[in-house]
PDB file of N, CA and C in Angstrom:
ATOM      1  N   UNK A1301      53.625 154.327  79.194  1.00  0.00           N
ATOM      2  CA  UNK A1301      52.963 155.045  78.122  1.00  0.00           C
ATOM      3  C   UNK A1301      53.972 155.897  77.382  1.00  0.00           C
ATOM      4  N   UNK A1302      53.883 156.061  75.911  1.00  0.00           N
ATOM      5  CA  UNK A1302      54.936 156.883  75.641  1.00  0.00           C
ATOM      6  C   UNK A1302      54.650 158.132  75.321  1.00  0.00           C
ATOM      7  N   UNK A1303      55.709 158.815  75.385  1.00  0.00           N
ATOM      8  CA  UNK A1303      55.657 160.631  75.010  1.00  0.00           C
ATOM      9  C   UNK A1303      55.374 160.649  73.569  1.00  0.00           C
ATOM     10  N   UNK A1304      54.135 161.513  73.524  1.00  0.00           N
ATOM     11  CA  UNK A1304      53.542 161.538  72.012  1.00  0.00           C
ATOM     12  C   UNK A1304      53.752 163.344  72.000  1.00  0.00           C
ATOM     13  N   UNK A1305      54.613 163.820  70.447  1.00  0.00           N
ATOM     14  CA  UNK A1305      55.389 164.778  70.461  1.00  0.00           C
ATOM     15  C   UNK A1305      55.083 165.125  69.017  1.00  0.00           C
ATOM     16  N   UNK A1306      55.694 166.594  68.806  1.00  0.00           N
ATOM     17  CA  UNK A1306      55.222 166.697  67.401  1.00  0.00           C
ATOM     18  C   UNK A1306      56.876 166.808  66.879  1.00  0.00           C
ATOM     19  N   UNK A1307      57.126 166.372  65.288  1.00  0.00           N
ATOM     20  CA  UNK A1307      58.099 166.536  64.815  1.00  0.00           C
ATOM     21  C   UNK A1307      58.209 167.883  64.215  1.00  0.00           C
ATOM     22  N   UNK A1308      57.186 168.889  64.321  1.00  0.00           N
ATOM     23  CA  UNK A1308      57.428 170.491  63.508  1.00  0.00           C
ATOM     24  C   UNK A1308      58.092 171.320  64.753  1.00  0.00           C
ATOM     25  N   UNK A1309      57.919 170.710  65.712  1.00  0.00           N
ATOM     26  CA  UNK A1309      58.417 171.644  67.294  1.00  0.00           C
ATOM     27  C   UNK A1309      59.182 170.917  68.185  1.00  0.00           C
ATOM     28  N   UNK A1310      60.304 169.990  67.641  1.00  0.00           N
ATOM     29  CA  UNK A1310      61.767 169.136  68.406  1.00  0.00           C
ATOM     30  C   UNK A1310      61.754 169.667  69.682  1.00  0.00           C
ATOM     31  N   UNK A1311      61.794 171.195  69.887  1.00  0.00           N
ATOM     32  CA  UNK A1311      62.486 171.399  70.888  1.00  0.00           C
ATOM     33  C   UNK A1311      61.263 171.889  72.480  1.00  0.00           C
ATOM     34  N   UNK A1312      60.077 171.505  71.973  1.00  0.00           N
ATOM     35  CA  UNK A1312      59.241 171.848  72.928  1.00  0.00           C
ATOM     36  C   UNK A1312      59.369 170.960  74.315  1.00  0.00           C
ATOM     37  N   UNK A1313      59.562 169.671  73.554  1.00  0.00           N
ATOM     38  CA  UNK A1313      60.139 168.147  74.653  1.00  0.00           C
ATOM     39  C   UNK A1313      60.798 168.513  75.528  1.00  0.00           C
ATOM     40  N   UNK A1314      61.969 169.170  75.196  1.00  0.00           N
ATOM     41  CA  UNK A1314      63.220 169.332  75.801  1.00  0.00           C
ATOM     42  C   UNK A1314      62.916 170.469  77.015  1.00  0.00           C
ATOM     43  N   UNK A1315      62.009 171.548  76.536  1.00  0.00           N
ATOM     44  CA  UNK A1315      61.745 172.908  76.897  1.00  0.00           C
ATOM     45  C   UNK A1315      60.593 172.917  78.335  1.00  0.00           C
ATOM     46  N   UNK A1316      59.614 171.743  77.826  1.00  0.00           N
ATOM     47  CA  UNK A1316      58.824 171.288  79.166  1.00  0.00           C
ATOM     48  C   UNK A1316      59.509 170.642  79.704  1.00  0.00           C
ATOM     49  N   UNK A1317      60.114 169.393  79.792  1.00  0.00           N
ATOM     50  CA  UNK A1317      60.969 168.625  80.669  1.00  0.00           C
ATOM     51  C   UNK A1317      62.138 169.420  81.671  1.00  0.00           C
ATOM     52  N   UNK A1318      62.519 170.687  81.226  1.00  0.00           N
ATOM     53  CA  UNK A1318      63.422 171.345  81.988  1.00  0.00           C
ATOM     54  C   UNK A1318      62.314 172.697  82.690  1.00  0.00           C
ATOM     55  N   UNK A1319      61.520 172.597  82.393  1.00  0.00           N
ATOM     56  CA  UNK A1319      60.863 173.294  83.120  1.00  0.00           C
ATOM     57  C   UNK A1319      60.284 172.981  83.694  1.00  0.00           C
ATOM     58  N   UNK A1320      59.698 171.404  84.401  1.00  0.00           N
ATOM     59  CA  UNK A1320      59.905 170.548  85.127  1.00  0.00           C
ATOM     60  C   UNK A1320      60.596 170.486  86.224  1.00  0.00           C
ATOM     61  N   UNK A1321      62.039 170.711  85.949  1.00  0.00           N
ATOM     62  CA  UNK A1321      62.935 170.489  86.672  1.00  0.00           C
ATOM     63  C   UNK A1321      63.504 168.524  86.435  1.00  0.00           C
ATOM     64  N   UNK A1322      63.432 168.368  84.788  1.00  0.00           N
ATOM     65  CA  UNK A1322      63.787 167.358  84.660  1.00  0.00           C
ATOM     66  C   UNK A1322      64.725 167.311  83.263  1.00  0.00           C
ATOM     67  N   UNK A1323      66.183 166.783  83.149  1.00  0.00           N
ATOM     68  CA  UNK A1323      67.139 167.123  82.886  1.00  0.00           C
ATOM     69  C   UNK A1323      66.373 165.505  81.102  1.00  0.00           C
ATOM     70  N   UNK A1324      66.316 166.451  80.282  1.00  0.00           N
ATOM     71  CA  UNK A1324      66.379 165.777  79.265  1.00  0.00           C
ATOM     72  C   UNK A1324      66.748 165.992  78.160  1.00  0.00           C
ATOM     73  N   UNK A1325      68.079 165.776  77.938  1.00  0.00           N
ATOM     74  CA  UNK A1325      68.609 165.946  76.509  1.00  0.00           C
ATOM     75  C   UNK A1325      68.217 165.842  75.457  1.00  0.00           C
ATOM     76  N   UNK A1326      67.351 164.145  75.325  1.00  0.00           N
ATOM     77  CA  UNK A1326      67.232 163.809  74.699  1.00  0.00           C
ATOM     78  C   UNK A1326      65.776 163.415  75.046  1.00  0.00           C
ATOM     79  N   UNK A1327      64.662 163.570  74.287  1.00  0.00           N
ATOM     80  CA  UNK A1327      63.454 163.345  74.583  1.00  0.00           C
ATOM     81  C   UNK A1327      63.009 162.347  73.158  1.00  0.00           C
ATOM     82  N   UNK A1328      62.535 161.234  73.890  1.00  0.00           N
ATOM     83  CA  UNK A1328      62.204 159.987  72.836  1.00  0.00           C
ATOM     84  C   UNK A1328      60.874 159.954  72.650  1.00  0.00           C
ATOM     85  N   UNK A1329      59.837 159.620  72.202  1.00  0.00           N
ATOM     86  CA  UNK A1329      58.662 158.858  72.187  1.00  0.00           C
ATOM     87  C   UNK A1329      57.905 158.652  70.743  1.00  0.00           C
ATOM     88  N   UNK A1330      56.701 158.698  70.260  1.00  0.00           N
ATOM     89  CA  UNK A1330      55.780 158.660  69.740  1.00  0.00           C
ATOM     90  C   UNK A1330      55.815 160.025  68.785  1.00  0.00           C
ATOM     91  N   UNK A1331      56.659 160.369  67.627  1.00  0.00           N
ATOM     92  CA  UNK A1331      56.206 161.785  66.957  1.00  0.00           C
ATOM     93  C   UNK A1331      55.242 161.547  65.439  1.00  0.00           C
ATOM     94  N   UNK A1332      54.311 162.767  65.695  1.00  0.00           N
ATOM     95  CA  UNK A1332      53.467 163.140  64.595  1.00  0.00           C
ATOM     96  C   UNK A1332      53.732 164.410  64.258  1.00  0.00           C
ATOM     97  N   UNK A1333      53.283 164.455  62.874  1.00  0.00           N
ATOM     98  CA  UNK A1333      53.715 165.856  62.344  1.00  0.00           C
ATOM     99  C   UNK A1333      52.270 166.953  62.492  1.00  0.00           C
ATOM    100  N   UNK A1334      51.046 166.609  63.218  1.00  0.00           N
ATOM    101  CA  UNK A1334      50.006 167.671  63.442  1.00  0.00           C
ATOM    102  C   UNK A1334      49.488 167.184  64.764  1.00  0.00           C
ATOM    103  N   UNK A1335      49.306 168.602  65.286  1.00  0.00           N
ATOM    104  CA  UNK A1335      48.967 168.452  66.541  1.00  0.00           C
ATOM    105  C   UNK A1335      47.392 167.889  66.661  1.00  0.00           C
ATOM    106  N   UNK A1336      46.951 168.165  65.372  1.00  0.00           N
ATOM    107  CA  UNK A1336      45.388 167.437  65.863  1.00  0.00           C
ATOM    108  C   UNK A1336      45.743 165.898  66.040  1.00  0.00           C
ATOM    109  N   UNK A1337      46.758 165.225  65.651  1.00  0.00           N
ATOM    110  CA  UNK A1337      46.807 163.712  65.101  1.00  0.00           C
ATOM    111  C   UNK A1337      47.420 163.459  67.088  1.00  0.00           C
ATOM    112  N   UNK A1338      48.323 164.171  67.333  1.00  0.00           N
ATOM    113  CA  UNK A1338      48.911 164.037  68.745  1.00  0.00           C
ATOM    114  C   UNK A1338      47.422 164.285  69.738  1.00  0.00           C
ATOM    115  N   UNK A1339      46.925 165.520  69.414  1.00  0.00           N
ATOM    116  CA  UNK A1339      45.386 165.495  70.659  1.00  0.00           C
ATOM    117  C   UNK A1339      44.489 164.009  70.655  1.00  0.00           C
ATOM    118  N   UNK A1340      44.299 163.766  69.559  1.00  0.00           N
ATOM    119  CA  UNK A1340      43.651 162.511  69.355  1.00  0.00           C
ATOM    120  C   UNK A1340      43.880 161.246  69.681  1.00  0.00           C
ATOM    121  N   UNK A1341      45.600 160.957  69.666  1.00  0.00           N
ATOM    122  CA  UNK A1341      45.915 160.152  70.013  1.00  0.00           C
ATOM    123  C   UNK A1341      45.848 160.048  71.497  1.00  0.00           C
ATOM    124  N   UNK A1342      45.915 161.310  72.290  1.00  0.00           N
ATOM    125  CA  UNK A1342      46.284 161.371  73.301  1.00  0.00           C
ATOM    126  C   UNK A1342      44.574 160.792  74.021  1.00  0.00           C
ATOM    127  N   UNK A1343      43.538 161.419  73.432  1.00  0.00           N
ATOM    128  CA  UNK A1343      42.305 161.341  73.842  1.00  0.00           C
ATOM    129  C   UNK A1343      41.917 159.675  73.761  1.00  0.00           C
ATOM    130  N   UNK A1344      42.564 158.749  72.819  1.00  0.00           N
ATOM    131  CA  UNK A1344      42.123 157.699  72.837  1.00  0.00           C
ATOM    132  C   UNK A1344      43.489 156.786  73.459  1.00  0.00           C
ATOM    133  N   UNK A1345      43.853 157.478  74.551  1.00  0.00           N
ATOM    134  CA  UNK A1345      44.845 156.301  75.432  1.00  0.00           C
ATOM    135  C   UNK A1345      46.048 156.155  74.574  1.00  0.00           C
ATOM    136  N   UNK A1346      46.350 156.933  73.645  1.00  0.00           N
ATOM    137  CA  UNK A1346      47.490 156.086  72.798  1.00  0.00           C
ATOM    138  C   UNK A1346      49.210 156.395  73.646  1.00  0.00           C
ATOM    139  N   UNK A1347      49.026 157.192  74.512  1.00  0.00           N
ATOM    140  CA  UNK A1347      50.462 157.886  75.425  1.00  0.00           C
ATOM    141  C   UNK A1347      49.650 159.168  75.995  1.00  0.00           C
ATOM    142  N   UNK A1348      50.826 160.030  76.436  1.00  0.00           N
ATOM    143  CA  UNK A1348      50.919 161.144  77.176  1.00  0.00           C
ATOM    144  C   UNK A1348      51.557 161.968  75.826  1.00  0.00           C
ATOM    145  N   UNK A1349      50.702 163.548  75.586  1.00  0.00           N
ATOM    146  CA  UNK A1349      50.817 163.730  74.823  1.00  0.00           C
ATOM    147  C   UNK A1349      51.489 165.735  75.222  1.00  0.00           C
ATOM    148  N   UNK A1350      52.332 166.334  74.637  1.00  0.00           N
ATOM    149  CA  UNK A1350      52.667 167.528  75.082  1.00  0.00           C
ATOM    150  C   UNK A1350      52.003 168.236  73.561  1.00  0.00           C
ATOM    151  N   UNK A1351      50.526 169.660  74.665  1.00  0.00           N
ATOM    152  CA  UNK A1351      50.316 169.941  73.690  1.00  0.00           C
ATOM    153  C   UNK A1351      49.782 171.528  73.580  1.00  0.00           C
ATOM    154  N   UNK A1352      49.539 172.117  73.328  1.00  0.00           N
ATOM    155  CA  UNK A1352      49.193 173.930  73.667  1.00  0.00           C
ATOM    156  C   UNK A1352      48.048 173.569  74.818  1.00  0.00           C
ATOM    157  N   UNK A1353      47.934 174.684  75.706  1.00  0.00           N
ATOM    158  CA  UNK A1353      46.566 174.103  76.168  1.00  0.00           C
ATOM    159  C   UNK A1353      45.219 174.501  75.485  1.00  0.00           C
ATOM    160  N   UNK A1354      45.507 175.365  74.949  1.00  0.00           N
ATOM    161  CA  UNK A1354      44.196 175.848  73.745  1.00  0.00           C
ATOM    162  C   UNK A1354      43.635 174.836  73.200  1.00  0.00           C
ATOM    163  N   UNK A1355      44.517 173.766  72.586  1.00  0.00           N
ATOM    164  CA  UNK A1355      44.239 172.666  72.308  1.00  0.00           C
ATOM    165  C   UNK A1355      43.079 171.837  73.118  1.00  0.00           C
ATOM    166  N   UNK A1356      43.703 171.784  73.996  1.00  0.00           N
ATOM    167  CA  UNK A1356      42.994 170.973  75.381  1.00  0.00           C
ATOM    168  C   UNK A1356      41.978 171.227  76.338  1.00  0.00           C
ATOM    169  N   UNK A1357      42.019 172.411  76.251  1.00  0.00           N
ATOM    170  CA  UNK A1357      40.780 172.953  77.748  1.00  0.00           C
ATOM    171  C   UNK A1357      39.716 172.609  77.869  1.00  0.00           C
ATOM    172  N   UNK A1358      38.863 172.471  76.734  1.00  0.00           N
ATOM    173  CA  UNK A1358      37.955 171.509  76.173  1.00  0.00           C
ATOM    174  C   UNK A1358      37.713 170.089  76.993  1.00  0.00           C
ATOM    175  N   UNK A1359      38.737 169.548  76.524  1.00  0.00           N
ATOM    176  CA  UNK A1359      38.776 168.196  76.864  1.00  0.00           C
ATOM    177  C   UNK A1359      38.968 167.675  78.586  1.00  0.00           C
ATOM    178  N   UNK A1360      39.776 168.780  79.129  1.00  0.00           N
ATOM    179  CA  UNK A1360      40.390 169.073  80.615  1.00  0.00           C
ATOM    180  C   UNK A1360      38.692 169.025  81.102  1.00  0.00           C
ATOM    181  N   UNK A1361      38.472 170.415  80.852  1.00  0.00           N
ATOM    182  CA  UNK A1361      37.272 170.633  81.391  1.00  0.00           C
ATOM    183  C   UNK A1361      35.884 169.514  81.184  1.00  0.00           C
ATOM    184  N   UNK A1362      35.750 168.676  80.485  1.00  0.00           N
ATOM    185  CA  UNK A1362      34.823 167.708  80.375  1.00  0.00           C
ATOM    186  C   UNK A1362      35.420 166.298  80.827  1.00  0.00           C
ATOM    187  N   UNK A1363      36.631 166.410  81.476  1.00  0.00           N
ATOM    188  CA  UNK A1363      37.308 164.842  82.141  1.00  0.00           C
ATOM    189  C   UNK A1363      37.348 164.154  80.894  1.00  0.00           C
ATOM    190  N   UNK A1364      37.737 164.213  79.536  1.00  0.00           N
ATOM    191  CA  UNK A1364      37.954 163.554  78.899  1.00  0.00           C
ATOM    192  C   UNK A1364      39.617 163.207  79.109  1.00  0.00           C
ATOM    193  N   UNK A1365      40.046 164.302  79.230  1.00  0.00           N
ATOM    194  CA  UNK A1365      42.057 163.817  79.422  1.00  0.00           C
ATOM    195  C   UNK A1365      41.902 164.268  80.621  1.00  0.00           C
ATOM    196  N   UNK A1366      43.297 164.341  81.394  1.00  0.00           N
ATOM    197  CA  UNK A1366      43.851 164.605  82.371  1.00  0.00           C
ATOM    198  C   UNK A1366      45.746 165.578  82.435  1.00  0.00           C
ATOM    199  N   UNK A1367      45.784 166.389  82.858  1.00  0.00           N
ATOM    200  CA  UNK A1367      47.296 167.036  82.977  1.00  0.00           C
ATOM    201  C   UNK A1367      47.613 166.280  83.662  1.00  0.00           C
ATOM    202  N   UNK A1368      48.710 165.677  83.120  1.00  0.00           N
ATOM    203  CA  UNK A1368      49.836 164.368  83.772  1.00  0.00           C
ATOM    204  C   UNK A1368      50.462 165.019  84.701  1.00  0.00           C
ATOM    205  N   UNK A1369      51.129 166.475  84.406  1.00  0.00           N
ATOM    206  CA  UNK A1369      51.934 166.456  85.507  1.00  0.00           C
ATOM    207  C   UNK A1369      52.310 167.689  84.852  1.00  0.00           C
ATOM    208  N   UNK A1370      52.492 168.862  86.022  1.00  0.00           N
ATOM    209  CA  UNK A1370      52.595 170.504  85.588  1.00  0.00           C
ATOM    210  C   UNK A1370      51.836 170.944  85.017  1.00  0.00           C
ATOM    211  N   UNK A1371      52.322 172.449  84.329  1.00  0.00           N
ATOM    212  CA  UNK A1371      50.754 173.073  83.958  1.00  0.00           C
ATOM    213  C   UNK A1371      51.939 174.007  82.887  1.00  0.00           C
ATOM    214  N   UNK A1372      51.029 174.920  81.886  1.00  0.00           N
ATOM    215  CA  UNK A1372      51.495 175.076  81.102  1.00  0.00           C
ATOM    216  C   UNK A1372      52.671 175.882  81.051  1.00  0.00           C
ATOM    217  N   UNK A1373      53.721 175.505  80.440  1.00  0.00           N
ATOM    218  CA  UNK A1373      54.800 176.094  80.533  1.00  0.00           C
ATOM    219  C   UNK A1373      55.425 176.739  78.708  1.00  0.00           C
ATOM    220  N   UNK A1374      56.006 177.971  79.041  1.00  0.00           N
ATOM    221  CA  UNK A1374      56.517 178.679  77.747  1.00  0.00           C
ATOM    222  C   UNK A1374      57.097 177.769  76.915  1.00  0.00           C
ATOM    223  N   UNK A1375      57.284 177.831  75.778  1.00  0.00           N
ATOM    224  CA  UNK A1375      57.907 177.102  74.887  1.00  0.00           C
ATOM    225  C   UNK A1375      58.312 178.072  74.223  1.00  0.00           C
ATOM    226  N   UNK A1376      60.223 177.465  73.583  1.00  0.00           N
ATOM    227  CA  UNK A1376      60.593 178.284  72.373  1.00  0.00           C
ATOM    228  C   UNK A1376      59.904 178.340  71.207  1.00  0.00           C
ATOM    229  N   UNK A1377      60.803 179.254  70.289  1.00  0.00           N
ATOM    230  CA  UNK A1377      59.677 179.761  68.935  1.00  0.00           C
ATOM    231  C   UNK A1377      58.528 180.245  69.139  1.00  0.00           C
ATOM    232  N   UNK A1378      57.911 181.508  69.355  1.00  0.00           N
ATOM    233  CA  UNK A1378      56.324 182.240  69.612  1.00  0.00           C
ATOM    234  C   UNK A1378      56.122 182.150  68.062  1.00  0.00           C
ATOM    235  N   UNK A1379      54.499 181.761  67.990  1.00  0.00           N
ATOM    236  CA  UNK A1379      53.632 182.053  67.092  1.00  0.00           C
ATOM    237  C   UNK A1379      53.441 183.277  66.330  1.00  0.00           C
ATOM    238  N   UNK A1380      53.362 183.412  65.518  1.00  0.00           N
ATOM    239  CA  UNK A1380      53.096 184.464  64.670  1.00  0.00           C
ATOM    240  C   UNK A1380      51.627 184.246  63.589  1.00  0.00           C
ATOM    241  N   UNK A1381      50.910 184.945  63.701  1.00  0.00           N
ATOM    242  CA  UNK A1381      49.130 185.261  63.468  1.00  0.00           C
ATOM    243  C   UNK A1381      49.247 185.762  62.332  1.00  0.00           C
ATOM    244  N   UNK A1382      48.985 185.081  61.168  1.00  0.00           N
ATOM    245  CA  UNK A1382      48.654 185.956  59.527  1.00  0.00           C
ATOM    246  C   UNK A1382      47.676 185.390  59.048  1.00  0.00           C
ATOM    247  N   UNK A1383      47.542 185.977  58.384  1.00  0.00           N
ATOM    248  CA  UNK A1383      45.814 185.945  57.617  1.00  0.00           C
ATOM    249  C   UNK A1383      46.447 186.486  56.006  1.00  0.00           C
ATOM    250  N   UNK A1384      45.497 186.102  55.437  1.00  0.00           N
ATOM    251  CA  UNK A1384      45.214 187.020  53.928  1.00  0.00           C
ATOM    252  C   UNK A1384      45.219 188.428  53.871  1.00  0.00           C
ATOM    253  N   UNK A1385      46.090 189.415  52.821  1.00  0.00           N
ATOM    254  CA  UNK A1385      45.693 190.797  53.308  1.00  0.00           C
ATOM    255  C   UNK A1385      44.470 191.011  52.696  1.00  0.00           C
ATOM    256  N   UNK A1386      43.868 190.387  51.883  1.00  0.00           N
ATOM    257  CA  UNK A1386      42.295 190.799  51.593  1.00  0.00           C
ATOM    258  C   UNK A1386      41.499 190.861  52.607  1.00  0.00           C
ATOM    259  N   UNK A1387      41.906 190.109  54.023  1.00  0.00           N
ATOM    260  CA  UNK A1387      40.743 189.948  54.720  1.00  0.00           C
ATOM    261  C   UNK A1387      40.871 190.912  56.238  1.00  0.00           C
ATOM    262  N   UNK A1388      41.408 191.948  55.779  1.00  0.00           N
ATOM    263  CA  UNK A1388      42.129 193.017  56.973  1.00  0.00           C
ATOM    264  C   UNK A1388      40.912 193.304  57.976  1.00  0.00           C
ATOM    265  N   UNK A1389      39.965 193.502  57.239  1.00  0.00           N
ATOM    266  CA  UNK A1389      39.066 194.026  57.231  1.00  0.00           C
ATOM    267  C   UNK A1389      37.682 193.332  58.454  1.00  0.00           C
ATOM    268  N   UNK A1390      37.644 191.921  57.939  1.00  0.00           N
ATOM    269  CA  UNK A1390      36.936 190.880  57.818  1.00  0.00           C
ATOM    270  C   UNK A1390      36.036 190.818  59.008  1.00  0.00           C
ATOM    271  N   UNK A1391      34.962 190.792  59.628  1.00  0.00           N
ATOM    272  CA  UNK A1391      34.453 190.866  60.973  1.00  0.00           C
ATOM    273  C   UNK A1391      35.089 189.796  61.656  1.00  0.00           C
ATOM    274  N   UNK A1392      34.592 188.103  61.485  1.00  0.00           N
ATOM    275  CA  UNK A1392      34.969 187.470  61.903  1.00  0.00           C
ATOM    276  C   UNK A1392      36.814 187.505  62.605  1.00  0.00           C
ATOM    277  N   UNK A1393      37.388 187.703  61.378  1.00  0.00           N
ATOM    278  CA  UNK A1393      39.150 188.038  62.002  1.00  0.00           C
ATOM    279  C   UNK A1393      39.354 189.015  63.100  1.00  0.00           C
ATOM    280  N   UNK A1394      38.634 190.396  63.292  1.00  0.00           N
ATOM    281  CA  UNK A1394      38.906 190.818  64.200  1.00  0.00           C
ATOM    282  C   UNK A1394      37.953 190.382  65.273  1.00  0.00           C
ATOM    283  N   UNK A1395      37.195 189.615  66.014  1.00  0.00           N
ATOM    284  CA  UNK A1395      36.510 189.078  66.843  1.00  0.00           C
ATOM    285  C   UNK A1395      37.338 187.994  67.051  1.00  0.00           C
ATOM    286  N   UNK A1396      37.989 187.391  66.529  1.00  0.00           N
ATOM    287  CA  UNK A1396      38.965 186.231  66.559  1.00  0.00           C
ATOM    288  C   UNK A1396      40.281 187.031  67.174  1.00  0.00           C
ATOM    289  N   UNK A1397      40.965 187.876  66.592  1.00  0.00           N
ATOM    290  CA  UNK A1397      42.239 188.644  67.756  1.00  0.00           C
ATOM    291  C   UNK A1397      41.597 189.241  68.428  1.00  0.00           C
ATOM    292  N   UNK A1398      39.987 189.977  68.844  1.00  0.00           N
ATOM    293  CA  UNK A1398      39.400 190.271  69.950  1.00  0.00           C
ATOM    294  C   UNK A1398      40.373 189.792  70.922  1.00  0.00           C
ATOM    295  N   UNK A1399      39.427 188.557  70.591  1.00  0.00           N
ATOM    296  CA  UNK A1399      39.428 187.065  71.996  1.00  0.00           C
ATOM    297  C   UNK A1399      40.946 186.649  72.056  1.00  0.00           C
ATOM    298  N   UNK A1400      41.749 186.395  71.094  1.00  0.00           N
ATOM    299  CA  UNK A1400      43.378 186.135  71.097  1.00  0.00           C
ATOM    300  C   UNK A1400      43.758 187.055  72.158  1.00  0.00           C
ATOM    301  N   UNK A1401      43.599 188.621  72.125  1.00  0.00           N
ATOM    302  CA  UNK A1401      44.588 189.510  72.958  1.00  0.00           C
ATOM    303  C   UNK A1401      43.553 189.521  73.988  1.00  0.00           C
ATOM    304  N   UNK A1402      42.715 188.877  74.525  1.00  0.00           N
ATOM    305  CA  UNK A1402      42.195 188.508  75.997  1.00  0.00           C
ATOM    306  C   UNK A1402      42.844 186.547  76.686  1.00  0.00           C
ATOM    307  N   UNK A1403      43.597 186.194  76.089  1.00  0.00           N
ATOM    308  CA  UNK A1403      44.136 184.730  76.198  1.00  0.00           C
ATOM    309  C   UNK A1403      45.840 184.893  76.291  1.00  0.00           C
ATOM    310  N   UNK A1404      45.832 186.240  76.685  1.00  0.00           N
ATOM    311  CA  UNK A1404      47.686 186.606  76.588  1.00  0.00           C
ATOM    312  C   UNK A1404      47.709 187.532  77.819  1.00  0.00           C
ATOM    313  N   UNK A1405      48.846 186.781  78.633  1.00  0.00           N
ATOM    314  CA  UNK A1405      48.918 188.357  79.367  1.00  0.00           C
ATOM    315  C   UNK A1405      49.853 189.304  79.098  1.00  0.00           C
ATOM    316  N   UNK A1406      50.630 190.078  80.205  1.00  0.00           N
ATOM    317  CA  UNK A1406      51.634 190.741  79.937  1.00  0.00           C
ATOM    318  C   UNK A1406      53.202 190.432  79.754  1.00  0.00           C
ATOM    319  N   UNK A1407      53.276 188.796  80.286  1.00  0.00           N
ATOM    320  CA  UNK A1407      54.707 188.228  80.162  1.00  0.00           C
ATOM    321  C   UNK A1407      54.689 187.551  78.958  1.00  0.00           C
ATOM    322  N   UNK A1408      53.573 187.553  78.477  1.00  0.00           N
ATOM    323  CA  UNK A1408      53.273 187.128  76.985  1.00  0.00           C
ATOM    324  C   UNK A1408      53.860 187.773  75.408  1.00  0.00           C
ATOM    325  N   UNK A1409      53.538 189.276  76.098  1.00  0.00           N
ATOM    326  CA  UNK A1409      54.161 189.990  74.679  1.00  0.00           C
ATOM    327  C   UNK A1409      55.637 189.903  74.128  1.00  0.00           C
ATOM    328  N   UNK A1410      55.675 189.979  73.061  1.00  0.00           N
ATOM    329  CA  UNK A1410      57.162 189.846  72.044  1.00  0.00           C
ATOM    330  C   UNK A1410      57.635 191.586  72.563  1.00  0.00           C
ATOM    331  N   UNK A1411      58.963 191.690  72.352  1.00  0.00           N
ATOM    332  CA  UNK A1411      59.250 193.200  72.495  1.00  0.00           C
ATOM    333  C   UNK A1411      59.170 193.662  71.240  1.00  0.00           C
TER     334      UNK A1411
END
């Protein structure tokens, strides 16, 4: 089956595989440029797919996929959360980083 990968994040391949404890320079397979196109593929048999687990828990939890092998591991480049400044305000947005800063722990934070 092949490694289905995204081309906006090269170096995530490299970043799980050594955190593994598996020496890969060079990581080959299957790349898409959106992670919904990689979940999907992954959901309909198309490979093994590396992907946030936010993405996935969903799917974990209803036996639709399966974790091939390890569990989630850090990846370079952290996310950064912006919005519109019109919407500072917005109910929905803060009920949304509510729940964000309950899905992070403490080895999580940026300094």
């Amino acid at each position: 089956m092949p490694l289905i990968h995204t081309e906006i994040r090269p170096d995530v391949g490299r970043a799980w595989f050594s955190a593994q404890g598996v020496d890969a320079r060079r990581v080959t397979g299957v790349m898409y440029d959106q992670l919904s196109t990689i979940k999907q593929a992954a959901l309909h048999g198309l490979g093994v797919a590396l992907l946030p687990e936010y993405l996935v828990q969903r799917y974990i939890a209803a036996g639709r996929i399966a974790a091939a092998w390890g569990g989630p591991t850090p990846t370079p480049g952290p996310y950064c959360v912006v919005w519109s400044a019109s919407k500072v305000k917005d109910g929905a947005l803060t009920k949304f980083l509510n729940w964000l800063a309950t899905q992070t722990g403490e080895d999580d934070l940026l300094p």
